[in-house]
Amino acid sequence: MEIKEFKLNDGTYFRYKKIGKGKPILLLHTFRNRLEYSDKLGKLLKKRNTVYSIDLPGFGDSPINSKTIYDLNFFTNSIIEFIKNLKINNLRIAGESIGAVLSASVSVRLPKKIKKIFMFNPYDYDSYFGEGIRRGNFFAKFILFNISLPIIGNIFSSLENKFILRNVMGGGFINPGNLSDEYLDLLCTSLKKKGYVYHFRNVLQKFKENNEIKEIYKKIKVPVKLVYGIDDWANESERLQTQKLLKLDKYHVINNCKHFSFLENSKDVFRILNSWILEYYILVYDNINN
């Protein structure tokens, strides 16, 4: 399948691909991942959906502009321009981690184009650099602490390799074996990119203490489904706070899941994304009988 490039205002682009046919859905990956993160889920969805998956700006094989501030606003604007340019309507967005946060910010700006958003393991609680990632395991805590340091952090981040990446990301899986060697090799290609260290640290710095997203949650008008892995990094009080801000009666749980559900629990995610079909027919039935 063909991977295309969508040009951004800062002179770079992000990669995207489109598969399947049917109701459109956009899949947004987590921090440090890439569009291939959603491949397993996309294959399940493509029979009934037109599936769009992208590299979030600067991630994957998409280039980095070291003068760009990779904050919530830049990511949101980039996705909005993509949706408008491709003239996508009646869109559902399913995002994980920072992808979940972005599904919320995009929906507030494009309420007439977005049908529903699905927020999986939203990354909206950091009070310091990489707090959520550090909760994965002791190794992640050690690595992210050193990367957070001024000056030294740049040097430490430049030392990232397959061993470090495997052990840090392993803290987001119930079974670290679900992080395949093949996918790890793909992730490691990003290490060679110009500006990689800048992008890595800039994104985490800008998502630290990002109270703006809490205000954005209050403005959402489209239907929302909030989902957490049973052992996700977000603690119970953080989950309940997000649920309250989104004005939801409850959040849903995926058992046998930590943070990377699209990759480790794609079948469970698929069932949740397709539950809207059952909900639709129940609504139609109720309307007919009332």
GROMACS .gro file of C-alpha atoms in nm, residues 7-261:
model
  255
    7LYS     CA    1   0.290   1.893   0.376
    8LEU     CA    2   0.291   2.105   0.691
    9ASN     CA    3   0.328   2.480   0.735
   10ASP     CA    4   0.675   2.452   0.891
   11GLY     CA    5   0.821   2.311   0.568
   12THR     CA    6   0.811   1.948   0.678
   13TYR     CA    7   0.547   1.681   0.621
   14PHE     CA    8   0.402   1.379   0.791
   15ARG     CA    9   0.344   1.039   0.637
   16TYR     CA   10  -0.002   0.893   0.612
   17LYS     CA   11  -0.181   0.599   0.458
   18LYS     CA   12  -0.538   0.520   0.371
   19ILE     CA   13  -0.682   0.168   0.354
   20GLY     CA   14  -1.024   0.005   0.333
   21LYS     CA   15  -1.362   0.140   0.237
   22GLY     CA   16  -1.656   0.264   0.442
   23LYS     CA   17  -1.708   0.502   0.732
   24PRO     CA   18  -1.389   0.705   0.793
   25ILE     CA   19  -1.180   0.662   1.105
   26LEU     CA   20  -0.849   0.828   1.194
   27LEU     CA   21  -0.602   0.643   1.419
   28LEU     CA   22  -0.355   0.846   1.626
   29HIS     CA   23  -0.058   0.677   1.791
   30THR     CA   24   0.121   0.732   2.123
   31PHE     CA   25   0.442   0.916   2.203
   32ARG     CA   26   0.753   0.757   2.046
   33ASN     CA   27   0.552   0.548   1.800
   34ARG     CA   28   0.461   0.583   1.430
   35LEU     CA   29   0.179   0.512   1.187
   36GLU     CA   30   0.268   0.141   1.176
   37TYR     CA   31   0.168   0.126   1.543
   38SER     CA   32  -0.192   0.100   1.419
   39ASP     CA   33  -0.134  -0.161   1.148
   40LYS     CA   34  -0.288  -0.456   1.336
   41LEU     CA   35  -0.592  -0.250   1.428
   42GLY     CA   36  -0.622  -0.106   1.077
   43LYS     CA   37  -0.638  -0.454   0.923
   44LEU     CA   38  -0.932  -0.539   1.147
   45LEU     CA   39  -1.114  -0.216   1.066
   46LYS     CA   40  -1.059  -0.190   0.691
   47LYS     CA   41  -1.341  -0.426   0.588
   48ARG     CA   42  -1.605  -0.173   0.696
   49ASN     CA   43  -1.407   0.147   0.732
   50THR     CA   44  -1.184   0.385   0.543
   51VAL     CA   45  -0.890   0.387   0.782
   52TYR     CA   46  -0.644   0.677   0.799
   53SER     CA   47  -0.326   0.644   1.002
   54ILE     CA   48  -0.052   0.904   1.028
   55ASP     CA   49   0.286   0.975   1.177
   56LEU     CA   50   0.222   1.251   1.427
   57PRO     CA   51   0.447   1.541   1.318
   58GLY     CA   52   0.814   1.458   1.368
   59PHE     CA   53   0.752   1.094   1.460
   60GLY     CA   54   0.829   0.783   1.256
   61ASP     CA   55   0.995   0.856   0.923
   62SER     CA   56   0.844   1.205   0.907
   63PRO     CA   57   1.106   1.484   0.919
   64ILE     CA   58   1.172   1.723   1.206
   65ASN     CA   59   1.210   2.100   1.201
   66SER     CA   60   1.425   2.198   1.499
   67LYS     CA   61   1.270   2.546   1.499
   68THR     CA   62   0.917   2.410   1.542
   69ILE     CA   63   0.759   2.403   1.886
   70TYR     CA   64   0.599   2.059   1.907
   71ASP     CA   65   0.318   2.146   2.145
   72LEU     CA   66  -0.051   2.062   2.163
   73ASN     CA   67  -0.142   2.353   1.938
   74PHE     CA   68   0.099   2.255   1.658
   75PHE     CA   69  -0.010   1.891   1.658
   76THR     CA   70  -0.377   1.991   1.665
   77ASN     CA   71  -0.342   2.240   1.380
   78SER     CA   72  -0.154   1.986   1.169
   79ILE     CA   73  -0.426   1.722   1.208
   80ILE     CA   74  -0.701   1.977   1.140
   81GLU     CA   75  -0.534   2.084   0.815
   82PHE     CA   76  -0.506   1.717   0.715
   83ILE     CA   77  -0.877   1.654   0.775
   84LYS     CA   78  -0.979   1.970   0.590
   85ASN     CA   79  -0.742   1.917   0.298
   86LEU     CA   80  -0.859   1.559   0.241
   87LYS     CA   81  -1.221   1.674   0.287
   88ILE     CA   82  -1.302   1.404   0.543
   89ASN     CA   83  -1.646   1.431   0.701
   90ASN     CA   84  -1.841   1.226   0.957
   91LEU     CA   85  -1.507   1.118   1.099
   92ARG     CA   86  -1.443   0.911   1.406
   93ILE     CA   87  -1.105   0.953   1.573
   94ALA     CA   88  -0.944   0.688   1.790
   95GLY     CA   89  -0.632   0.804   1.968
   96GLU     CA   90  -0.408   0.650   2.229
   97SER     CA   91  -0.201   0.837   2.490
   98ILE     CA   92  -0.111   1.177   2.339
   99GLY     CA   93  -0.318   1.062   2.042
  100ALA     CA   94  -0.620   1.050   2.275
  101VAL     CA   95  -0.550   1.403   2.394
  102LEU     CA   96  -0.527   1.517   2.031
  103SER     CA   97  -0.857   1.351   1.940
  104ALA     CA   98  -1.014   1.575   2.206
  105SER     CA   99  -0.845   1.898   2.093
  106VAL     CA  100  -0.928   1.833   1.726
  107SER     CA  101  -1.293   1.757   1.803
  108VAL     CA  102  -1.338   2.090   1.981
  109ARG     CA  103  -1.210   2.275   1.675
  110LEU     CA  104  -1.401   2.065   1.419
  111PRO     CA  105  -1.726   1.963   1.587
  112LYS     CA  106  -1.919   1.948   1.257
  113LYS     CA  107  -1.673   1.707   1.097
  114ILE     CA  108  -1.614   1.475   1.393
  115LYS     CA  109  -1.880   1.209   1.461
  116LYS     CA  110  -1.728   1.059   1.776
  117ILE     CA  111  -1.394   1.026   1.954
  118PHE     CA  112  -1.245   0.730   2.135
  119MET     CA  113  -0.984   0.815   2.396
  120PHE     CA  114  -0.760   0.525   2.493
  121ASN     CA  115  -0.524   0.575   2.788
  122PRO     CA  116  -0.509   0.956   2.755
  123TYR     CA  117  -0.173   1.103   2.856
  124ASP     CA  118  -0.296   1.413   3.039
  125TYR     CA  119  -0.146   1.395   3.388
  126ASP     CA  120   0.229   1.468   3.375
  127SER     CA  121   0.338   1.708   3.649
  128TYR     CA  122   0.705   1.668   3.551
  129PHE     CA  123   0.904   1.549   3.250
  130GLY     CA  124   0.791   1.202   3.138
  131GLU     CA  125   0.608   1.126   3.464
  132GLY     CA  126   0.371   0.877   3.303
  133ILE     CA  127   0.643   0.689   3.113
  134ARG     CA  128   0.851   0.666   3.431
  135ARG     CA  129   0.569   0.470   3.595
  136GLY     CA  130   0.628   0.179   3.354
  137ASN     CA  131   0.926   0.029   3.539
  138PHE     CA  132   1.246   0.121   3.724
  139PHE     CA  133   1.448   0.125   3.402
  140ALA     CA  134   1.213   0.381   3.243
  141LYS     CA  135   1.228   0.592   3.558
  142PHE     CA  136   1.610   0.598   3.545
  143ILE     CA  137   1.628   0.676   3.173
  144LEU     CA  138   1.363   0.951   3.172
  145PHE     CA  139   1.512   1.118   3.478
  146ASN     CA  140   1.847   1.153   3.304
  147ILE     CA  141   1.691   1.268   2.976
  148SER     CA  142   1.501   1.538   3.168
  149LEU     CA  143   1.820   1.705   3.295
  150PRO     CA  144   1.941   2.030   3.132
  151ILE     CA  145   2.233   1.985   2.885
  152ILE     CA  146   2.310   1.632   3.011
  153GLY     CA  147   1.966   1.529   2.893
  154ASN     CA  148   2.055   1.595   2.530
  155ILE     CA  149   2.363   1.377   2.560
  156PHE     CA  150   2.175   1.100   2.740
  157SER     CA  151   1.892   1.106   2.487
  158SER     CA  152   2.141   1.074   2.199
  159LEU     CA  153   2.257   0.742   2.348
  160GLU     CA  154   1.920   0.578   2.289
  161ASN     CA  155   1.945   0.239   2.121
  162LYS     CA  156   1.738  -0.075   2.071
  163PHE     CA  157   1.817  -0.214   2.418
  164ILE     CA  158   1.710   0.108   2.592
  165LEU     CA  159   1.399   0.146   2.380
  166ARG     CA  160   1.290  -0.214   2.437
  167ASN     CA  161   1.318  -0.182   2.814
  168VAL     CA  162   1.153   0.160   2.841
  169MET     CA  163   0.860   0.068   2.613
  170GLY     CA  164   0.833  -0.272   2.781
  171GLY     CA  165   0.691  -0.088   3.081
  172GLY     CA  166   0.376  -0.021   2.877
  173PHE     CA  167   0.294  -0.387   2.808
  174ILE     CA  168   0.146  -0.662   3.020
  175ASN     CA  169   0.359  -0.898   2.812
  176PRO     CA  170   0.671  -0.717   2.683
  177GLY     CA  171   0.704  -0.998   2.427
  178ASN     CA  172   0.420  -0.831   2.236
  179LEU     CA  173   0.670  -0.561   2.140
  180SER     CA  174   0.813  -0.747   1.843
  181ASP     CA  175   1.175  -0.733   1.736
  182GLU     CA  176   1.063  -0.635   1.386
  183TYR     CA  177   0.864  -0.337   1.511
  184LEU     CA  178   1.149  -0.232   1.742
  185ASP     CA  179   1.385  -0.226   1.443
  186LEU     CA  180   1.136   0.000   1.267
  187LEU     CA  181   1.121   0.234   1.566
  188CYS     CA  182   1.499   0.248   1.581
  189THR     CA  183   1.519   0.398   1.232
  190SER     CA  184   1.399   0.725   1.390
  191LEU     CA  185   1.722   0.748   1.592
  192LYS     CA  186   1.912   0.843   1.276
  193LYS     CA  187   1.689   1.140   1.193
  194LYS     CA  188   1.822   1.494   1.209
  195GLY     CA  189   1.670   1.669   1.508
  196TYR     CA  190   1.556   1.349   1.680
  197VAL     CA  191   1.686   1.444   2.026
  198TYR     CA  192   1.532   1.791   2.002
  199HIS     CA  193   1.192   1.649   1.902
  200PHE     CA  194   1.194   1.377   2.170
  201ARG     CA  195   1.263   1.620   2.453
  202ASN     CA  196   1.051   1.903   2.315
  203VAL     CA  197   0.734   1.694   2.293
  204LEU     CA  198   0.768   1.568   2.652
  205GLN     CA  199   0.851   1.916   2.780
  206LYS     CA  200   0.540   2.061   2.616
  207PHE     CA  201   0.310   1.788   2.745
  208LYS     CA  202   0.432   1.845   3.100
  209GLU     CA  203   0.180   2.022   3.324
  210ASN     CA  204  -0.036   2.082   3.018
  211ASN     CA  205  -0.338   2.222   3.198
  212GLU     CA  206  -0.469   2.353   2.867
  213ILE     CA  207  -0.603   2.009   2.779
  214LYS     CA  208  -0.811   2.000   3.098
  215GLU     CA  209  -0.988   2.315   2.980
  216ILE     CA  210  -1.032   2.167   2.632
  217TYR     CA  211  -1.202   1.860   2.779
  218LYS     CA  212  -1.474   2.084   2.919
  219LYS     CA  213  -1.553   2.218   2.570
  220ILE     CA  214  -1.606   1.885   2.391
  221LYS     CA  215  -1.949   1.860   2.228
  222VAL     CA  216  -1.915   1.533   2.034
  223PRO     CA  217  -1.979   1.186   2.184
  224VAL     CA  218  -1.680   1.045   2.372
  225LYS     CA  219  -1.581   0.697   2.484
  226LEU     CA  220  -1.304   0.688   2.744
  227VAL     CA  221  -1.103   0.365   2.777
  228TYR     CA  222  -0.815   0.260   3.001
  229GLY     CA  223  -0.604  -0.050   3.018
  230ILE     CA  224  -0.662  -0.208   3.356
  231ASP     CA  225  -0.293  -0.147   3.441
  232ASP     CA  226  -0.242   0.176   3.248
  233TRP     CA  227   0.000   0.433   3.393
  234ALA     CA  228  -0.286   0.668   3.490
  235ASN     CA  229  -0.393   0.608   3.851
  236GLU     CA  230  -0.754   0.589   3.963
  237SER     CA  231  -0.784   0.952   4.075
  238GLU     CA  232  -0.644   1.071   3.741
  239ARG     CA  233  -0.887   0.852   3.551
  240LEU     CA  234  -1.182   0.978   3.751
  241GLN     CA  235  -1.074   1.339   3.704
  242THR     CA  236  -1.065   1.294   3.324
  243GLN     CA  237  -1.400   1.115   3.334
  244LYS     CA  238  -1.550   1.403   3.531
  245LEU     CA  239  -1.409   1.671   3.299
  246LEU     CA  240  -1.551   1.483   3.001
  247LYS     CA  241  -1.891   1.464   3.178
  248LEU     CA  242  -1.907   1.086   3.145
  249ASP     CA  243  -2.088   0.844   3.374
  250LYS     CA  244  -1.808   0.591   3.352
  251TYR     CA  245  -1.492   0.488   3.176
  252HIS     CA  246  -1.435   0.151   3.011
  253VAL     CA  247  -1.158  -0.095   3.095
  254ILE     CA  248  -0.958  -0.334   2.880
  255ASN     CA  249  -0.838  -0.629   3.086
  256ASN     CA  250  -0.488  -0.768   3.042
  257CYS     CA  251  -0.372  -0.429   2.915
  258LYS     CA  252  -0.131  -0.153   3.013
  259HIS     CA  253  -0.062   0.152   2.795
  260PHE     CA  254  -0.011   0.028   2.438
  261SER     CA  255  -0.350  -0.124   2.363
   0.00000   0.00000   0.00000
